[in-house]
C-alpha positions in Angstrom: -9.7 -11.7 15.3 -8.4 -10.3 12.0 -6.6 -7.1 11.2 -8.5 -4.4 9.5 -7.0 -2.8 6.4 -7.4 0.9 6.3 -5.5 2.1 3.3 -3.2 1.1 0.4 -1.0 3.5 -1.3 1.4 3.0 -4.2 3.9 5.8 -4.5 6.6 6.4 -7.2 10.2 6.9 -6.2 9.6 10.7 -5.7 6.8 10.0 -3.3 4.0 11.0 -5.6 0.8 8.9 -5.4 0.2 6.5 -8.2 -2.7 4.7 -6.4 -4.4 5.6 -3.1 -7.3 3.5 -1.8 -9.1 3.5 1.5 -11.1 0.6 2.8 -12.9 2.2 5.7 -16.6 2.1 4.9 -18.4 5.3 5.5 -21.6 6.3 3.7 -21.3 9.1 1.1 -18.6 11.7 0.8 -18.7 13.0 4.3 -16.3 15.3 6.1 -15.2 12.3 8.3 -14.3 10.3 5.2 -12.4 13.2 3.7 -10.5 13.6 7.0 -9.6 9.9 7.0 -8.3 10.2 3.4 -6.1 13.1 4.3 -4.9 11.3 7.4 -3.9 8.2 5.4 -2.3 10.3 2.7 -0.2 11.9 5.4 0.7 8.5 6.9 1.8 7.2 3.5 4.0 10.2 2.9 5.6 10.1 6.3 6.3 6.4 5.7 8.4 7.4 2.7 11.0 8.9 5.1 11.1 5.7 7.1 11.6 3.6 4.0 14.4 5.9 2.8 16.1 5.6 6.2 15.8 1.8 6.2 17.1 1.5 2.6 20.1 3.7 3.4 21.0 1.5 6.4 20.7 -1.8 4.5 22.2 -1.2 1.1 22.8 -4.9 0.2 19.4 -6.3 1.1 17.6 -8.0 -1.8 14.3 -8.4 0.2 11.6 -6.1 -1.2 9.6 -6.3 2.0 10.6 -3.5 4.3 8.4 -4.7 7.1 6.7 -2.7 9.9 7.6 1.0 9.3 5.8 2.7 12.1 2.9 2.5 14.5 0.7 5.6 14.9 -2.0 5.3 17.5 -4.0 2.2 16.7 -2.5 1.9 13.2 0.4 -0.1 11.9 2.1 0.9 8.7 4.0 -1.7 6.5 6.1 -1.1 3.4 7.4 -2.8 0.3 9.8 -1.3 -2.2 10.1 -2.4 -5.8 13.4 -2.5 -7.7 12.1 0.5 -9.7 11.9 2.6 -6.5 8.1 2.5 -6.4 6.7 1.9 -2.9 3.7 0.1 -1.5 2.4 1.3 1.8 -0.3 -0.5 3.7 -2.0 1.0 6.8 -3.7 -1.6 9.1 -5.1 -1.7 12.6 -2.6 -2.9 15.1 -2.7 -6.7 15.0 -4.1 -8.5 18.0 -2.7 -11.9 17.0 0.9 -13.0 16.7 2.8 -10.4 14.7 5.0 -13.1 13.1 2.1 -14.7 11.5 0.6 -11.4 10.5 3.8 -10.1 8.9 4.1 -13.3 6.8 0.5 -12.7 5.6 1.2 -9.1 4.8 4.4 -10.0 3.0 2.5 -12.5 0.8 -0.2 -9.8 0.2 2.5 -7.4 -1.0 4.1 -10.1 -3.3 0.7 -10.8 -4.9 0.1 -7.0 -5.2 3.5 -6.7 -6.8 2.7 -9.3 -9.4 -0.6 -7.5 -10.2 1.2 -4.2 -10.5 3.9 -5.6 -12.8 1.2 -7.2 -14.9 -0.6 -3.9 -15.2 2.4 -1.7 -16.1 3.8 -4.3 -18.5 0.5 -4.4 -20.5 1.2 -2.7 -23.8 -2.4 -1.6 -24.1 -2.6 0.1 -20.8 -1.4 3.7 -20.6 -0.9 5.0 -17.0 -0.5 8.6 -18.0 -3.5 10.7 -18.0 -4.3 14.4 -17.6 -3.8 14.3 -13.8 -0.3 12.7 -14.1 0.5 9.1 -13.6 -2.4 7.6 -11.8 -3.5 4.0 -11.8 -7.1 3.8 -12.9 -7.7 0.2 -13.8 -10.9 -1.5 -12.8 -9.1 -4.9 -13.1 -6.4 -3.7 -10.7 -9.1 -2.4 -8.3 -10.7 -5.8 -8.5 -7.4 -7.6 -7.6 -6.8 -5.2 -4.7 -10.4 -5.8 -3.5 -9.9 -9.6 -3.7 -6.5 -9.4 -1.8 -8.0 -7.2 0.9 -11.0 -9.6 1.3 -8.7 -12.7 1.4 -6.2 -11.4 3.9 -8.5 -9.2 5.9 -10.7 -12.3 6.7 
């Protein structure tokens, strides 16, 4: 049985969302879907506190993967911190299989997402700034995220 991915958030070092994507399939813009989006937004922001705590405890670690941040009900939250201070937060269902195997897969997913993010922000023709602030709105990046979620969500 595979783990279901619920949400991916990319936050800047201040905790402001650069990218927020939910993967739960609900038809239309229903109240339930809006509630889920708010719940995942809340989980991503509470994870920032856990990331800050972990980073302050391990000042010399060069590993960008922070690991399992917290479990909330039936959800597991994983984190990854870039050298710029940006954070990736992934909300999944609690894994039924071996957690060591699952963590290795999630770490690889984060590394591939990191490469896609770096490719996006280093593109001289892409401007992240828009009227709403710094939000990632790239169809190519969305496609890469979709492919990663399909690949690792099995």
